[in-house]
Coordinates of C-alpha atoms in Angstrom, one line a residue:
X1042 CA 128.0 125.6 117.0
X1043 CA 124.6 127.0 117.9
X1044 CA 121.2 125.4 118.3
X1045 CA 118.9 124.9 115.3
X1046 CA 116.3 127.5 114.4
X1047 CA 113.3 127.5 116.6
X1048 CA 115.3 126.6 119.7
X1049 CA 117.1 129.1 122.1
X1050 CA 120.3 130.4 120.6
X1051 CA 122.9 128.9 123.0
X1052 CA 125.6 126.3 122.8
X1053 CA 124.1 122.9 121.9
X1054 CA 123.6 120.5 124.8
X1055 CA 123.7 116.7 124.3
X1056 CA 120.0 116.5 123.7
X1057 CA 120.1 119.2 121.0
X1058 CA 123.1 117.5 119.4
X1059 CA 121.3 114.1 119.3
X1060 CA 118.1 115.8 118.0
X1061 CA 120.1 117.4 115.2
X1062 CA 121.3 113.9 114.3
X1063 CA 117.8 112.5 114.2
X1064 CA 116.7 115.4 112.0
X1065 CA 119.5 114.8 109.6
X1066 CA 118.6 111.1 109.4
X1067 CA 115.0 112.0 108.8
X1068 CA 116.0 114.3 105.9
X1069 CA 118.0 111.5 104.3
X1070 CA 115.4 108.7 104.8
X1071 CA 113.8 107.0 101.8
X1072 CA 112.4 103.9 103.4
X1073 CA 108.7 104.6 102.4
X1074 CA 108.7 104.7 98.7
X1075 CA 105.1 105.9 98.3
X1076 CA 105.6 108.9 100.6
X1077 CA 107.4 112.2 100.1
X1078 CA 110.1 113.3 102.5
X1079 CA 109.6 116.9 103.7
X1080 CA 113.3 117.6 102.7
X1081 CA 112.2 117.6 99.1
X1082 CA 110.8 121.0 99.8
X1083 CA 113.9 122.7 101.2
X1084 CA 112.3 126.1 101.6
X1085 CA 109.5 124.6 103.7
X1086 CA 111.6 122.1 105.7
X1087 CA 113.2 122.9 109.1
X1088 CA 115.7 121.7 111.6
X1089 CA 113.0 119.8 113.4
X1090 CA 111.8 116.2 113.2
X1091 CA 108.6 117.4 111.5
X1092 CA 106.2 120.3 111.1
X1093 CA 104.3 119.5 114.4
X1094 CA 107.6 120.0 116.3
X1095 CA 108.0 123.5 114.9
X1096 CA 104.9 124.4 116.9
X1097 CA 105.7 122.4 120.0
X1098 CA 109.3 121.4 120.2
X1099 CA 110.4 121.5 123.8
X1100 CA 113.1 118.7 124.2
X1101 CA 112.6 118.8 128.0
X1102 CA 108.8 118.5 127.9
X1103 CA 106.9 116.4 130.4
X1104 CA 104.4 115.5 127.7
X1105 CA 104.9 114.1 124.2
X1106 CA 101.8 114.1 121.9
X1107 CA 102.0 111.9 118.9
X1108 CA 99.7 112.5 115.9
X1109 CA 99.1 110.1 113.0
X1110 CA 100.9 111.5 110.0
X1111 CA 102.2 114.8 108.5
X1112 CA 99.4 115.4 106.1
X1113 CA 99.6 115.4 102.3
X1114 CA 101.9 117.4 100.0
X1115 CA 99.3 119.9 98.9
X1116 CA 98.2 120.7 102.4
X1117 CA 101.8 120.9 103.7
X1118 CA 102.7 123.4 100.9
X1119 CA 99.6 125.5 100.5
X1120 CA 97.8 125.5 103.9
X1121 CA 100.6 125.3 106.4
X1122 CA 103.5 126.6 104.4
X1123 CA 105.7 124.0 106.3
X1124 CA 104.0 124.7 109.6
X1125 CA 100.9 123.2 111.3
X1126 CA 97.9 124.9 109.7
X1127 CA 96.4 127.8 111.7
X1128 CA 92.9 127.1 110.6
X1129 CA 92.9 123.3 110.6
X1130 CA 90.2 122.1 113.0
X1131 CA 92.3 119.2 114.3
X1132 CA 95.1 121.5 115.5
X1133 CA 92.6 123.8 117.2
X1134 CA 90.9 120.9 118.8
X1135 CA 94.3 119.7 120.2
X1136 CA 94.7 123.1 121.9
X1137 CA 91.3 122.6 123.6
X1138 CA 92.0 119.1 124.6
X1139 CA 95.4 119.9 126.1
X1140 CA 93.7 122.8 128.0
X1141 CA 91.2 120.2 129.4
X1142 CA 94.2 118.4 131.0
X1143 CA 95.3 121.7 132.6
X1144 CA 98.0 122.7 130.2
X1145 CA 97.6 126.0 128.2
X1146 CA 99.4 126.2 124.8
X1147 CA 99.1 128.7 122.1
X1148 CA 97.3 127.9 118.9
X1149 CA 99.5 127.3 115.9
X1150 CA 100.7 130.4 114.1
X1151 CA 103.0 130.5 111.1
X1152 CA 106.6 131.2 112.1
X1153 CA 105.9 131.3 115.9
X1154 CA 107.0 128.4 118.1
X1155 CA 105.2 127.8 121.4
X1156 CA 107.6 125.2 122.7
X1157 CA 105.8 124.3 125.9
X1158 CA 105.3 120.6 124.9
X1159 CA 106.7 118.3 122.3
X1160 CA 104.5 117.2 119.4
X1161 CA 105.5 114.8 116.6
X1162 CA 103.8 112.3 114.2
X1163 CA 104.0 108.6 113.9
X1164 CA 104.7 109.0 110.2
X1165 CA 107.0 111.9 109.3
X1166 CA 106.8 112.0 105.5
X1167 CA 104.0 113.3 103.4
X1168 CA 101.2 111.5 101.5
X1169 CA 101.1 112.2 97.8
X1170 CA 97.4 112.7 98.2
X1171 CA 94.6 113.1 99.0
X1172 CA 94.5 114.1 102.6
X1173 CA 92.4 111.1 103.7
X1174 CA 94.6 108.6 101.9
X1175 CA 95.5 105.8 104.4
X1176 CA 99.1 105.2 105.2
X1177 CA 100.2 101.5 104.9
X1178 CA 101.0 99.8 108.3
X1179 CA 104.6 99.0 107.3
X1180 CA 105.3 102.7 106.9
X1181 CA 104.2 103.3 110.5
X1182 CA 106.6 100.6 111.6
X1183 CA 109.4 102.1 109.5
X1184 CA 109.1 105.4 111.3
X1185 CA 108.7 103.8 114.6
X1186 CA 111.9 101.9 114.2
X1187 CA 113.9 104.8 112.9
X1188 CA 112.6 107.9 114.7
X1189 CA 109.6 107.5 117.0
X1190 CA 111.1 105.5 119.9
X1191 CA 114.4 107.5 119.7
X1192 CA 112.5 110.8 119.8
X1193 CA 110.5 109.8 122.9
X1194 CA 113.6 108.4 124.6
X1195 CA 115.4 111.7 123.8
X1196 CA 112.7 113.9 125.3
X1197 CA 112.2 111.6 128.4
X1198 CA 108.7 112.8 129.2
X1199 CA 106.6 111.7 132.1
X1200 CA 103.7 111.0 129.7
X1201 CA 103.0 110.2 126.1
X1202 CA 99.6 110.7 124.5
X1203 CA 98.8 109.1 121.2
X1204 CA 96.1 110.5 118.9
X1205 CA 94.2 107.7 117.3
X1206 CA 94.6 103.9 116.8
X1207 CA 97.5 104.1 114.2
X1208 CA 99.6 106.4 116.4
X1209 CA 99.0 104.0 119.4
X1210 CA 99.9 100.9 117.4
X1211 CA 103.1 102.5 116.1
X1212 CA 104.2 103.6 119.6
X1213 CA 103.5 100.2 121.1
X1214 CA 105.4 98.6 118.3
X1215 CA 108.3 100.9 118.8
X1216 CA 108.6 99.7 122.4
X1217 CA 108.0 96.1 121.7
X1218 CA 104.5 96.0 123.2
X1219 CA 101.4 94.2 121.8
X1220 CA 98.4 96.2 120.7
X1221 CA 95.5 94.5 122.6
X1222 CA 92.7 95.6 120.1
X1223 CA 89.3 97.3 120.6
X1224 CA 90.7 100.8 120.5
X1225 CA 87.6 102.6 121.8
X1226 CA 87.4 100.2 124.8
X1227 CA 91.0 101.2 125.7
X1228 CA 90.0 104.9 125.7
X1229 CA 86.8 104.3 127.5
X1230 CA 88.4 102.4 130.4
X1231 CA 91.4 104.8 130.6
X1232 CA 93.8 102.0 129.8
X1233 CA 97.5 103.0 129.9
X1234 CA 100.8 101.4 129.1
X1235 CA 104.2 101.6 130.8
X1236 CA 107.0 102.3 128.3
X1237 CA 110.5 101.0 129.0
X1238 CA 111.8 104.6 128.8
X1239 CA 109.8 105.3 132.1
X1240 CA 106.9 107.2 130.5
X1241 CA 103.2 106.3 130.8
X1242 CA 101.4 106.0 127.5
X1243 CA 97.8 107.3 127.3
X1244 CA 95.7 106.3 124.2
X1245 CA 93.3 109.1 123.0
X1246 CA 91.1 109.4 120.0
X1247 CA 92.3 111.6 117.1
X1248 CA 90.3 114.9 117.2
X1249 CA 89.7 115.1 113.4
X1250 CA 86.2 116.5 112.5
X1251 CA 85.2 113.0 111.2
X1252 CA 86.0 111.3 114.6
X1253 CA 84.4 114.1 116.6
X1254 CA 81.2 113.9 114.6
X1255 CA 81.0 110.1 114.4
X1256 CA 82.9 108.2 117.1
X1257 CA 83.8 110.5 120.0
X1258 CA 82.6 114.0 120.5
X1259 CA 84.8 116.9 121.6
X1260 CA 83.1 116.9 125.0
X1261 CA 83.9 113.2 125.5
X1262 CA 87.4 113.7 124.4
X1263 CA 87.8 116.6 126.8
X1264 CA 86.7 114.2 129.6
X1265 CA 89.4 111.7 128.5
X1266 CA 92.0 114.5 128.7
X1267 CA 90.7 115.7 132.1
X1268 CA 91.3 112.2 133.4
X1269 CA 94.8 112.3 132.0
X1270 CA 95.3 115.7 133.6
X1271 CA 94.3 114.3 137.1
X1272 CA 97.0 111.6 136.6
X1273 CA 99.6 114.2 135.6
X1274 CA 98.8 116.4 138.6
X1275 CA 99.1 113.4 141.0
X1276 CA 102.3 112.3 139.4
X1277 CA 103.8 115.8 139.8
X1278 CA 102.8 115.7 143.5
X1279 CA 104.4 112.3 144.0
X1280 CA 107.6 113.6 142.3
X1281 CA 107.7 116.6 144.6
X1282 CA 107.1 114.4 147.7
X1283 CA 109.9 112.0 146.7
X1284 CA 112.3 114.9 146.7

């Protein structure tokens, strides 16, 4: 048996085997009745947990970035063609923010995986529409229970970054932690959380155009990510010293 498409063609290691199991479960999942499983569009689906992971799907990444949801059916089909949209401003902003932390990744391009980090979403299924339609809180908890925690534990990163309040709440819920409230205060003060898997969780604002224009500018978000980058650099130094 060989690895799934988008990963190196070599015999599957235990991580890849478990990932394949998670993906198979995602394709069968019907827990959220008002959402549409990506598997309904077989030609656009993949052997990844979601479209974001087609772009950044490194199962050994030191960083996992968790977005909010996987967009709506129309955007998934017509804009991204099953991949993260190349011209979607949020995706391009993520590239700039990760760069501010000292990590260079390629912008999304249809059919080309970068695989330097691991990206996923707190909700893996698609909204029926429109794009700005809110996802009910129970659906975040459904995905957190079934996929989010298991994905993070599989990758075993040093750090997890959540984009926006809903992604943060879902991740905290997945690990049995309480959401303390006042999201912007958490970001302002650089509050972090220790996850039981050994990773440190860093809450960040979601870089949608609406948030960038109203709540936290791109420059302020870059400053947040630079602070995270300093932590990551120190953590790497400590790891090397310990060896």
